[in-house]
C-alpha positions in Angstrom: 17.8 -3.5 -23.8 20.1 -3.3 -21.0 19.0 -4.0 -17.6 21.5 -1.3 -16.4 20.3 1.4 -18.8 17.0 0.6 -17.2 17.9 1.0 -13.6 19.2 4.5 -14.8 15.8 5.6 -16.6 13.9 4.3 -13.5 16.2 6.5 -10.9 16.2 9.5 -13.6 12.8 9.1 -13.6 11.8 8.8 -10.1 14.5 11.8 -8.8 13.7 14.1 -11.8 17.0 15.1 -12.0 20.0 13.5 -13.9 22.2 14.9 -11.0 20.2 12.9 -8.3 20.0 9.6 -10.4 24.1 9.6 -10.9 24.3 9.8 -7.3 21.2 7.7 -5.9 23.2 5.2 -8.6 27.1 5.6 -7.4 28.0 6.7 -11.2 28.7 9.8 -13.0 26.4 11.8 -14.7 28.2 11.5 -17.9 28.2 7.6 -17.8 23.9 8.0 -16.6 23.3 10.6 -19.9 25.0 8.6 -22.2 23.6 5.4 -21.1 19.8 7.1 -21.6 21.0 8.4 -24.4 21.6 5.0 -26.0 18.6 3.9 -24.6 16.6 6.7 -26.6 18.5 5.9 -29.8 17.4 2.5 -29.6 13.8 3.1 -28.9 14.0 5.8 -31.7 12.3 8.9 -29.6 12.9 11.1 -26.7 11.9 9.5 -22.6 12.7 12.9 -21.1 12.1 16.7 -21.8 15.3 18.5 -20.6 13.8 22.2 -21.1 12.5 22.2 -17.4 14.6 23.3 -14.2 13.3 19.6 -13.4 13.8 16.9 -15.6 9.9 14.9 -16.1 8.9 12.2 -19.1 7.9 12.8 -22.3 4.8 10.3 -23.1 7.5 7.6 -24.8 8.9 7.9 -21.3 5.7 7.2 -19.5 4.8 4.3 -21.8 8.3 2.4 -21.3 8.3 3.1 -17.2 5.7 0.2 -16.5 8.0 -1.7 -18.7 11.2 -1.1 -17.3 10.0 -1.6 -13.6 8.1 -5.0 -14.1 11.6 -5.9 -15.9 14.3 -4.5 -12.4 11.6 -6.4 -10.3 11.6 -9.6 -12.5 15.2 -9.4 -12.5 16.0 -9.0 -9.2 13.1 -12.1 -8.3 15.3 -14.1 -10.7 18.8 -13.6 -8.9 16.9 -14.4 -5.7 15.5 -17.0 -7.2 18.9 -18.8 -8.3 20.5 -17.3 -4.5 17.6 -20.0 -3.0 18.7 -22.6 -5.2 22.2 -22.3 -4.2 21.5 -22.1 -0.5 21.8 -18.3 0.0 18.6 -16.5 1.0 18.8 -13.6 -0.7 16.9 -10.7 -2.3 14.0 -8.1 -1.6 10.7 -8.4 -0.6 8.3 -5.7 -1.3 5.2 -5.5 0.5 2.6 -2.6 1.1 0.5 -2.1 3.7 -2.1 0.7 5.1 -2.7 2.2 8.5 -4.7 0.5 11.6 -2.0 -3.2 10.9 -0.1 -2.2 14.2 -2.3 -4.3 16.3 -1.9 -7.2 13.9 0.9 -10.0 12.9 2.3 -8.2 10.5 4.9 -6.3 12.5 6.1 -9.8 14.2 6.1 -11.4 10.3 8.3 -8.9 9.3 10.0 -8.7 12.5 10.7 -12.6 12.3 11.7 -12.9 8.4 14.8 -10.4 9.6 15.9 -11.9 12.4 15.7 -15.5 10.8 16.5 -14.8 7.1 19.1 -11.8 7.1 20.0 -12.1 3.4 16.6 -10.8 2.3 15.9 -6.8 2.6 12.5 -5.7 3.0 10.7 -3.1 1.2 7.6 -1.1 3.0 5.5 0.6 1.1 2.8 2.4 3.1 -0.8 3.9 0.5 -4.2 3.1 0.4 -5.8 0.1 -1.1 -6.8 1.1 -3.9 -2.6 2.2 -5.4 -1.2 -0.4 -3.1 -3.5 -3.0 -5.7 -2.2 -1.4 -8.0 0.9 -1.5 -7.7 0.8 -5.0 -6.8 -0.6 -5.6 -10.4 1.8 -4.0 -11.9 4.5 -6.5 -10.0 6.4 -3.7 -7.8 5.2 -5.2 -4.6 5.0 -9.1 -3.9 2.2 -8.6 -1.6 0.4 -5.9 0.1 -1.9 -5.5 3.5 -4.9 -4.3 2.4 -9.2 -3.9 2.5 -11.2 -6.1 0.6 -12.6 -3.6 -1.8 -16.0 -3.5 -2.9 -15.8 -4.6 -6.4 -14.4 -8.8 -7.0 -10.6 -9.1 -6.5 -8.5 -9.6 -10.0 -8.5 -13.5 -10.7 -4.6 -13.1 -10.9 -4.7 -12.4 -7.0 -5.8 -14.4 -4.3 -6.5 -13.3 -0.7 -5.8 -14.4 2.9 -7.9 -12.8 5.7 -6.1 -11.3 8.4 -9.2 -9.3 10.5 -12.5 -8.2 10.5 -13.6 -5.0 11.7 -16.2 -2.2 11.1 -16.7 1.2 10.8 -17.4 3.9 14.1 -18.6 6.8 14.4 -16.1 9.0 16.8 -17.2 12.6 18.0 -17.2 15.5 20.7 -20.2 15.4 22.7 -20.5 18.8 23.4 -20.6 19.7 19.9 -22.9 16.4 18.6 -25.8 14.8 19.4 -26.3 11.6 18.3 -27.6 9.2 18.8 -26.7 4.5 19.5 -26.1 3.3 16.7 -25.7 5.9 13.9 -28.1 6.0 11.4 -26.5 6.8 8.3 -29.0 9.1 7.6 -28.3 10.6 10.8 -24.5 10.8 9.7 -25.3 12.5 6.4 -26.4 15.3 8.3 -22.8 16.6 10.0 -19.7 16.9 8.2 -17.6 13.7 8.3 -14.0 13.0 8.7 -13.1 9.8 6.8 -10.5 8.1 4.7 -9.6 9.5 1.4 -11.6 7.7 -2.4 -8.5 5.7 -2.4 -9.3 3.7 0.3 -10.9 1.0 0.7 -12.9 1.6 3.4 -13.7 4.7 2.2 -15.1 2.8 -0.6 -17.3 0.8 1.5 -18.9 3.6 3.6 -19.9 5.6 0.8 -21.8 2.4 -1.4 -23.3 1.9 2.7 -24.4 5.5 2.0 -25.4 4.8 -1.3 -27.8 2.0 -0.5 -29.5 3.9 2.3 -30.2 6.7 -0.6 -27.9 9.1 1.5 -24.9 11.4 0.9 -22.3 12.1 3.4 -20.4 15.5 3.3 -16.7 14.1 4.0 -15.9 17.6 4.3 -12.2 16.4 5.9 -9.8 13.8 4.3 -7.3 11.4 6.1 -5.9 8.5 6.5 -4.4 8.7 9.5 -7.1 7.9 12.0 -4.6 9.6 14.5 -5.6 12.8 12.4 -9.0 12.3 11.8 -9.6 11.6 15.8 -7.4 14.8 16.0 -10.0 16.5 13.7 -12.7 14.8 15.2 -12.0 16.5 18.8 -11.5 20.0 17.4 -14.8 19.5 16.7 -14.6 20.3 13.0 -17.3 16.5 12.1 -17.6 13.7 12.9 -14.7 10.7 12.0 -15.9 7.8 10.7 -12.8 5.3 11.4 -11.9 1.5 11.4 -13.2 0.5 15.5 -10.2 -1.3 15.5 -7.2 1.5 14.1 -5.3 1.4 16.9 -5.5 4.7 17.3 -9.3 4.8 19.2 -6.9 3.4 21.7 -7.1 7.0 23.0 -10.3 8.7 23.0 -9.5 11.3 25.5 -13.2 12.9 25.7 -14.5 11.7 22.4 -17.5 10.0 22.1 -17.3 6.3 19.4 -20.7 5.5 18.2 -21.0 2.7 16.4 -23.0 2.6 12.7 -26.0 0.9 11.7 -26.7 -0.5 9.1 -23.0 -1.8 10.2 -19.9 -0.9 7.6 -18.0 -4.4 7.9 -14.5 -4.4 6.8 -12.3 -6.9 6.4 -8.4 -6.6 6.1 -6.7 -8.9 3.6 -3.0 -10.5 2.6 -3.2 -10.1 -1.1 -0.6 -11.9 -3.6 -0.5 -12.5 -7.1 -1.2 -16.1 -8.4 -0.2 -15.3 -12.0 3.4 -15.5 -11.6 5.3 -18.3 -9.6 6.6 -16.8 -6.1 9.7 -15.7 -5.5 11.7 -17.3 -3.3 11.5 -14.4 -0.5 7.7 -14.5 -0.9 7.6 -18.0 -0.4 9.5 -17.4 3.0 7.6 -14.7 4.2 3.7 -17.2 3.0 5.4 -19.8 4.7 6.0 -17.7 7.8 2.1 -16.1 7.3 0.4 -20.1 6.7 2.3 -20.9 10.3 0.9 -17.7 11.8 -2.3 -18.9 9.9 -2.7 -22.4 11.4 -1.4 -21.0 15.1 -4.1 -18.8 15.0 -7.1 -21.2 14.1 -5.7 -23.3 16.2 -6.3 -20.4 19.2 -9.5 -19.8 17.9 -10.5 -23.6 18.3 
């Protein structure tokens, strides 16, 4: 099984088109088709359903896809490692993050990595915490910034703290009359605007509500706090958002209240420790450790 065949397979799976995959890989469509056909013969079953307007994965293709992604990622990491051994810092850093980290050290650290090690390509993926953790475990990301989940992290994952915060309620005071602090029981009596269920912030909120014996009616879902507050300005509900999110710096007529009991949130950097960190990740972690040490000194 050749890496090039797997590369073409993943391209077709992602693009859902042999034509677009060929353009992406800078080869002819016949080259892509021949490689995929050879791979199907080698594995003994079709990998794509070609009957529709878009190419879809068969059951066999769905089984192969995560293996193919891991193989390609491992090959890229191996190339980066041997470039580092030769004194050349090349390769790619695949890192994921959710919203609300604009004010943290993450943009600064990635900027430093870009300037100080220009041979390392940085690929940034934005998603909620659940999918980011899954991508990390699949080997498709080297590291990710997520909200610490309610359940324990997998034993193959280590974490370092980025910042802590709390969820707050933001609303139009002309529509809603809420006490300071807003109890979760009181909040349950109003439509809520908050994060999707794939977000660890939402998981924390739902767990806190269950502990109080209440159920929140989350009628509007958005991972972007700017959209949450836009809904809140329309008076359609009470936004429950991370208080440290920069979007809450622009309230424009919204009132903000703390929530009782408090729903604490911790943002963390996570990476896997069951595999050797590739050279680009080691370079990033070196900058992270330097920042963490300086931050501890400033806090002392």
